[in-house]
Each structure stands twice: as structure tokens, then as C-alpha cells.
Amino acid sequence: MLLSTKGRYGLKASLELAFFYGKGPLNLKSISEKYNIPESYLEQLLSKLKKSGYIDTIRGKQGGYLLAKEPKDITVGMILRALEGEITSSDCLKNDKCGEENTCVTRIIFEDIEKSINNIIDNTTLEDMIHKRKQIYKEAH
Amino acid sequence: MLLSTKGRYGLKASLELAFFYGKGPLNLKSISEKYNIPESYLEQLLSKLKKSGYIDTIRGKQGGYLLAKEPKDITVGMILRALEGEITSSDCLKNDKCGEENTCVTRIIFEDIEKSINNIIDNTTLEDMIHKRKQIYKEAH
DNA sequence: TCTAATCTTGACAAAATTAGTAGGGTATTA
DNA sequence: TAATACCCTACTAATTTTGTCAAGATTAGA
């Protein structure tokens, strides 16, 4: 499994914020209920996204969360990495301790996989995803 | 992390067997020592690969493990799936229970990722990897 | 035939990671 | 000033990964 619920939940929440971009803050409860995500858990995820600079918050009554940048300037990769750490195919790419960095063939295939994953997540923005959702919605109606 | 040590260890061992294809069996210890994999652990992995039909075994003295098919007929995907189960990017693709299978955009990106991973592992055979290793070896000398 | 080398099987356990829960604190505003 | 909403830290439960262990079955070769 490449992605845990962290990345999944966080990406859904980010997308929800992207939808509301420019329309004021969304509070935690509304997101957690809509996507059926435990409130406290989601809070931790959004806190990470805030620290990474992708979302802003407004405290107090009428407060909530909002995207800190335009949806077109936030990629799926940014969100996933903030929540899950570097997205990697295999541990052997992280710790260069296998002693065969230069001759290990399995390493090569892991690198290929990783490149192709990164290629996708770094080239898809939240805006792209919103467009896609609209498309899907059209097709369904 | 997409792949655990299971897939990594198992793939390395399979590749080792591919190298020795047609040259008699390799015993557990020789593989586990060469790649620094706990013997009992590797044993379990090879046992799975046997059950999946990718390797054969010979018991008793002078026995060991050998590839059950030609290296060109075994893909990386076969090995990885036998050891790790279906290679998937996100749980939401397995259990179709999110209730939004048809309108969920995050799902689409997870599917894209998964396709690209499968594309790589299903189109690389053990033979391909042996060729690559030979290439690497040449370059290094 | 005996023995050492091998694989076979299943149960168990330690460690790490994931997925939460809980609760008190702080800021804002109506 | 009370209600709303984010903030922060610690704890816990569940799951998965990564092994360990021990008793057995099979075979080659002395």
C-alpha cells in the first residue's frame, strides 16, 4: 500500500477546501462529517498541512480552514508528502545502506516505479482535480 | 511505502535464482547470506513463491531452490503480488465502500498511480533484469 | 543404514506503523 | 461573556511487518 488514510483523508479535505477557495472558511466538523473522517484525526492532518503552508486557519466563531494558495498552485504531491513523508516505492531507496547502490538491479526497478509515481502526483494540481470532478459530474447527469 | 521487505527480499532471491537458472538448485543459506536476509524469514517468502508456482524445490542434501519457469516467463509483478498481495496505491480501490465510486476524484488519481505501477512491474521480466545487471556491470568496469 | 544437509510447517513474538481518542488550552466574535 | 472553533499533546488500540523458534520430513552420500 502506497498511501495510508492520512494521504487519502488529507487529499479529500484539501480538495474540499479547493472547492471553497475564495468563499470563506470551512470548519472541521463539516469536512469530517461529509467524508466520514474522525474529527480529531482530521484535525491533526490539517494541522500538518497548515505547518507546511498549504492551508490557513481562522480561529473563533465563524472560523475554519481555507486553502493558503490557489488550487492551481498546490499539487497532489505537496499534500501527500506533507502528510505521509516522501512518497517512496521501497525503503532501499531511502537508506543507501544496501552496499550495492551501484550494481543493484532491483533498485533500478524501484526507482522507475518511484519516478512514475512522482511524475503523476507532481503534475496534478488541485485545480486539475476540480476540473475532473466537474467532468465526471456532467457525465453522470 | 509501496513495497515492504517481503517484496524486496523475494525479488532479490528470485533474481538470484534466475541467474542460476539451468545450473542446479541454490540452497537457502547461500541466498540469505549473500543478501543478508534472515534465513527463516526468507524461507517463508520462498515457500509462498513455491505455492504460487514460480519456484521449485529439491529436498535433502544437495537440495535447494530453483526457478520453475524461464526467467523470461516470470515478471516482477508476479513475484511481488505473490508476496505482498495485490499491489495497490490506496485502500479505497480495494474495498468499494466509500460510497462514491463513481464521483470520487481522489479515486481517479489513485487509479492512475496504480496503473502506472502495474504497467512497470508487469512489463519487466526477470530476464530483463538480468540483462540490465550485465549492462550495469559492464559500465562499472 | 546412518547422518548431515535441506526443505516444511505452524506457532509465536517483537517492533513499527497506523489510526485513532481524549482532554485541556487559546483565540474570536456575536 | 458565552459559544464556537482551532490548537496541542499525550495516550491507546489495532494492524502489519519482521522476524524467531522448534519439531518434522526428505534425500544424498559415506
PDB file of N, CA and C in Angstrom, chain A residues 84-131:
ATOM      1  N   GLU A  84       2.429  12.206   4.465  1.00  0.00           N
ATOM      2  CA  GLU A  84       2.990  10.854   4.522  1.00  0.00           C
ATOM      3  C   GLU A  84       4.520  10.835   4.498  1.00  0.00           C
ATOM      4  N   GLY A  85       5.113  11.986   4.355  1.00  0.00           N
ATOM      5  CA  GLY A  85       6.556  11.996   4.132  1.00  0.00           C
ATOM      6  C   GLY A  85       6.833  11.661   2.679  1.00  0.00           C
ATOM      7  N   GLU A  86       8.104  11.579   2.333  1.00  0.00           N
ATOM      8  CA  GLU A  86       8.457  11.301   0.943  1.00  0.00           C
ATOM      9  C   GLU A  86       7.735  10.036   0.454  1.00  0.00           C
ATOM     10  N   ILE A  87       7.152  10.147  -0.719  1.00  0.00           N
ATOM     11  CA  ILE A  87       6.442   9.002  -1.291  1.00  0.00           C
ATOM     12  C   ILE A  87       7.461   8.091  -1.950  1.00  0.00           C
ATOM     13  N   THR A  88       7.630   6.920  -1.378  1.00  0.00           N
ATOM     14  CA  THR A  88       8.702   6.076  -1.885  1.00  0.00           C
ATOM     15  C   THR A  88       8.217   4.656  -2.152  1.00  0.00           C
ATOM     16  N   SER A  89       8.867   4.024  -3.120  1.00  0.00           N
ATOM     17  CA  SER A  89       8.421   2.691  -3.507  1.00  0.00           C
ATOM     18  C   SER A  89       9.011   1.636  -2.582  1.00  0.00           C
ATOM     19  N   SER A  90      10.228   1.882  -2.136  1.00  0.00           N
ATOM     20  CA  SER A  90      10.900   0.882  -1.309  1.00  0.00           C
ATOM     21  C   SER A  90      11.914   1.548  -0.393  1.00  0.00           C
ATOM     22  N   ASP A  91      12.059   0.987   0.786  1.00  0.00           N
ATOM     23  CA  ASP A  91      12.971   1.547   1.772  1.00  0.00           C
ATOM     24  C   ASP A  91      14.392   1.652   1.252  1.00  0.00           C
ATOM     25  N   CYS A  92      14.762   0.743   0.361  1.00  0.00           N
ATOM     26  CA  CYS A  92      16.165   0.700  -0.041  1.00  0.00           C
ATOM     27  C   CYS A  92      16.556   1.957  -0.802  1.00  0.00           C
ATOM     28  N   LEU A  93      15.579   2.750  -1.205  1.00  0.00           N
ATOM     29  CA  LEU A  93      15.914   3.990  -1.886  1.00  0.00           C
ATOM     30  C   LEU A  93      16.199   5.099  -0.883  1.00  0.00           C
ATOM     31  N   LYS A  94      15.699   4.927   0.320  1.00  0.00           N
ATOM     32  CA  LYS A  94      15.923   5.947   1.350  1.00  0.00           C
ATOM     33  C   LYS A  94      17.295   5.779   1.981  1.00  0.00           C
ATOM     34  N   ASN A  95      17.458   4.682   2.671  1.00  0.00           N
ATOM     35  CA  ASN A  95      18.733   4.452   3.324  1.00  0.00           C
ATOM     36  C   ASN A  95      19.683   3.749   2.351  1.00  0.00           C
ATOM     37  N   ASP A  96      20.650   4.492   1.936  1.00  0.00           N
ATOM     38  CA  ASP A  96      21.599   3.969   0.962  1.00  0.00           C
ATOM     39  C   ASP A  96      22.600   3.036   1.624  1.00  0.00           C
ATOM     40  N   LYS A  97      22.066   2.034   2.268  1.00  0.00           N
ATOM     41  CA  LYS A  97      22.949   1.199   3.063  1.00  0.00           C
ATOM     42  C   LYS A  97      23.051  -0.230   2.560  1.00  0.00           C
ATOM     43  N   CYS A  98      22.420  -0.474   1.424  1.00  0.00           N
ATOM     44  CA  CYS A  98      22.423  -1.851   0.963  1.00  0.00           C
ATOM     45  C   CYS A  98      23.814  -2.228   0.451  1.00  0.00           C
ATOM     46  N   GLY A  99      24.672  -1.239   0.275  1.00  0.00           N
ATOM     47  CA  GLY A  99      26.031  -1.526  -0.129  1.00  0.00           C
ATOM     48  C   GLY A  99      26.182  -1.849  -1.605  1.00  0.00           C
ATOM     49  N   GLU A 100      25.055  -1.861  -2.296  1.00  0.00           N
ATOM     50  CA  GLU A 100      25.168  -2.187  -3.720  1.00  0.00           C
ATOM     51  C   GLU A 100      24.469  -1.128  -4.556  1.00  0.00           C
ATOM     52  N   GLU A 101      24.478   0.090  -4.067  1.00  0.00           N
ATOM     53  CA  GLU A 101      23.767   1.175  -4.757  1.00  0.00           C
ATOM     54  C   GLU A 101      24.067   1.211  -6.252  1.00  0.00           C
ATOM     55  N   ASN A 102      25.284   0.807  -6.600  1.00  0.00           N
ATOM     56  CA  ASN A 102      25.675   0.968  -7.995  1.00  0.00           C
ATOM     57  C   ASN A 102      25.412  -0.248  -8.871  1.00  0.00           C
ATOM     58  N   THR A 103      25.196  -1.375  -8.245  1.00  0.00           N
ATOM     59  CA  THR A 103      25.050  -2.577  -9.059  1.00  0.00           C
ATOM     60  C   THR A 103      23.717  -3.290  -8.835  1.00  0.00           C
ATOM     61  N   CYS A 104      22.897  -2.764  -7.932  1.00  0.00           N
ATOM     62  CA  CYS A 104      21.654  -3.459  -7.586  1.00  0.00           C
ATOM     63  C   CYS A 104      20.578  -3.204  -8.633  1.00  0.00           C
ATOM     64  N   VAL A 105      20.118  -4.283  -9.256  1.00  0.00           N
ATOM     65  CA  VAL A 105      19.120  -4.125 -10.310  1.00  0.00           C
ATOM     66  C   VAL A 105      17.734  -3.914  -9.757  1.00  0.00           C
ATOM     67  N   THR A 106      17.462  -4.561  -8.628  1.00  0.00           N
ATOM     68  CA  THR A 106      16.128  -4.377  -8.060  1.00  0.00           C
ATOM     69  C   THR A 106      15.926  -2.892  -7.765  1.00  0.00           C
ATOM     70  N   ARG A 107      17.010  -2.275  -7.339  1.00  0.00           N
ATOM     71  CA  ARG A 107      16.950  -0.845  -7.067  1.00  0.00           C
ATOM     72  C   ARG A 107      16.470  -0.051  -8.281  1.00  0.00           C
ATOM     73  N   ILE A 108      16.929  -0.468  -9.435  1.00  0.00           N
ATOM     74  CA  ILE A 108      16.557   0.242 -10.662  1.00  0.00           C
ATOM     75  C   ILE A 108      15.057   0.205 -10.905  1.00  0.00           C
ATOM     76  N   ILE A 109      14.478  -0.945 -10.673  1.00  0.00           N
ATOM     77  CA  ILE A 109      13.034  -1.012 -10.921  1.00  0.00           C
ATOM     78  C   ILE A 109      12.260  -0.215  -9.875  1.00  0.00           C
ATOM     79  N   PHE A 110      12.771  -0.194  -8.654  1.00  0.00           N
ATOM     80  CA  PHE A 110      12.118   0.620  -7.633  1.00  0.00           C
ATOM     81  C   PHE A 110      12.206   2.102  -7.992  1.00  0.00           C
ATOM     82  N   GLU A 111      13.334   2.465  -8.569  1.00  0.00           N
ATOM     83  CA  GLU A 111      13.488   3.863  -8.981  1.00  0.00           C
ATOM     84  C   GLU A 111      12.520   4.205 -10.113  1.00  0.00           C
ATOM     85  N   ASP A 112      12.388   3.285 -11.045  1.00  0.00           N
ATOM     86  CA  ASP A 112      11.457   3.508 -12.151  1.00  0.00           C
ATOM     87  C   ASP A 112      10.047   3.729 -11.629  1.00  0.00           C
ATOM     88  N   ILE A 113       9.638   2.860 -10.702  1.00  0.00           N
ATOM     89  CA  ILE A 113       8.307   2.971 -10.130  1.00  0.00           C
ATOM     90  C   ILE A 113       8.132   4.324  -9.446  1.00  0.00           C
ATOM     91  N   GLU A 114       9.122   4.666  -8.655  1.00  0.00           N
ATOM     92  CA  GLU A 114       9.036   5.907  -7.895  1.00  0.00           C
ATOM     93  C   GLU A 114       8.940   7.121  -8.817  1.00  0.00           C
ATOM     94  N   LYS A 115       9.736   7.102  -9.866  1.00  0.00           N
ATOM     95  CA  LYS A 115       9.695   8.219 -10.815  1.00  0.00           C
ATOM     96  C   LYS A 115       8.305   8.368 -11.408  1.00  0.00           C
ATOM     97  N   SER A 116       7.722   7.248 -11.746  1.00  0.00           N
ATOM     98  CA  SER A 116       6.429   7.338 -12.424  1.00  0.00           C
ATOM     99  C   SER A 116       5.339   7.802 -11.461  1.00  0.00           C
ATOM    100  N   ILE A 117       5.480   7.423 -10.193  1.00  0.00           N
ATOM    101  CA  ILE A 117       4.522   7.905  -9.192  1.00  0.00           C
ATOM    102  C   ILE A 117       4.677   9.415  -9.014  1.00  0.00           C
ATOM    103  N   ASN A 118       5.922   9.828  -8.824  1.00  0.00           N
ATOM    104  CA  ASN A 118       6.167  11.254  -8.612  1.00  0.00           C
ATOM    105  C   ASN A 118       5.728  12.078  -9.806  1.00  0.00           C
ATOM    106  N   ASN A 119       5.934  11.513 -10.963  1.00  0.00           N
ATOM    107  CA  ASN A 119       5.526  12.213 -12.168  1.00  0.00           C
ATOM    108  C   ASN A 119       4.031  12.526 -12.146  1.00  0.00           C
ATOM    109  N   ILE A 120       3.254  11.583 -11.692  1.00  0.00           N
ATOM    110  CA  ILE A 120       1.804  11.791 -11.637  1.00  0.00           C
ATOM    111  C   ILE A 120       1.426  12.802 -10.564  1.00  0.00           C
ATOM    112  N   ILE A 121       1.906  12.577  -9.361  1.00  0.00           N
ATOM    113  CA  ILE A 121       1.442  13.437  -8.267  1.00  0.00           C
ATOM    114  C   ILE A 121       1.997  14.860  -8.339  1.00  0.00           C
ATOM    115  N   ASP A 122       3.138  15.021  -9.007  1.00  0.00           N
ATOM    116  CA  ASP A 122       3.688  16.367  -9.105  1.00  0.00           C
ATOM    117  C   ASP A 122       3.109  17.145 -10.279  1.00  0.00           C
ATOM    118  N   ASN A 123       2.436  16.446 -11.134  1.00  0.00           N
ATOM    119  CA  ASN A 123       1.862  17.124 -12.296  1.00  0.00           C
ATOM    120  C   ASN A 123       0.347  17.187 -12.256  1.00  0.00           C
ATOM    121  N   THR A 124      -0.190  16.932 -11.104  1.00  0.00           N
ATOM    122  CA  THR A 124      -1.635  17.084 -10.937  1.00  0.00           C
ATOM    123  C   THR A 124      -1.881  18.097  -9.822  1.00  0.00           C
ATOM    124  N   THR A 125      -2.573  19.166 -10.144  1.00  0.00           N
ATOM    125  CA  THR A 125      -2.888  20.172  -9.126  1.00  0.00           C
ATOM    126  C   THR A 125      -4.314  19.961  -8.622  1.00  0.00           C
ATOM    127  N   LEU A 126      -4.618  20.635  -7.548  1.00  0.00           N
ATOM    128  CA  LEU A 126      -5.986  20.547  -7.029  1.00  0.00           C
ATOM    129  C   LEU A 126      -6.975  21.086  -8.059  1.00  0.00           C
ATOM    130  N   GLU A 127      -6.532  22.094  -8.807  1.00  0.00           N
ATOM    131  CA  GLU A 127      -7.412  22.624  -9.849  1.00  0.00           C
ATOM    132  C   GLU A 127      -7.716  21.559 -10.904  1.00  0.00           C
ATOM    133  N   ASP A 128      -6.687  20.833 -11.290  1.00  0.00           N
ATOM    134  CA  ASP A 128      -6.896  19.741 -12.251  1.00  0.00           C
ATOM    135  C   ASP A 128      -7.974  18.793 -11.747  1.00  0.00           C
ATOM    136  N   MET A 129      -7.906  18.516 -10.476  1.00  0.00           N
ATOM    137  CA  MET A 129      -8.850  17.551  -9.917  1.00  0.00           C
ATOM    138  C   MET A 129     -10.266  18.110  -9.875  1.00  0.00           C
ATOM    139  N   ILE A 130     -10.361  19.384  -9.615  1.00  0.00           N
ATOM    140  CA  ILE A 130     -11.690  20.009  -9.633  1.00  0.00           C
ATOM    141  C   ILE A 130     -12.293  19.920 -11.032  1.00  0.00           C
ATOM    142  N   HIS A 131     -11.463  20.194 -12.024  1.00  0.00           N
ATOM    143  CA  HIS A 131     -11.947  20.083 -13.404  1.00  0.00           C
ATOM    144  C   HIS A 131     -12.456  18.679 -13.671  1.00  0.00           C
TER     145      HIS A 131
END
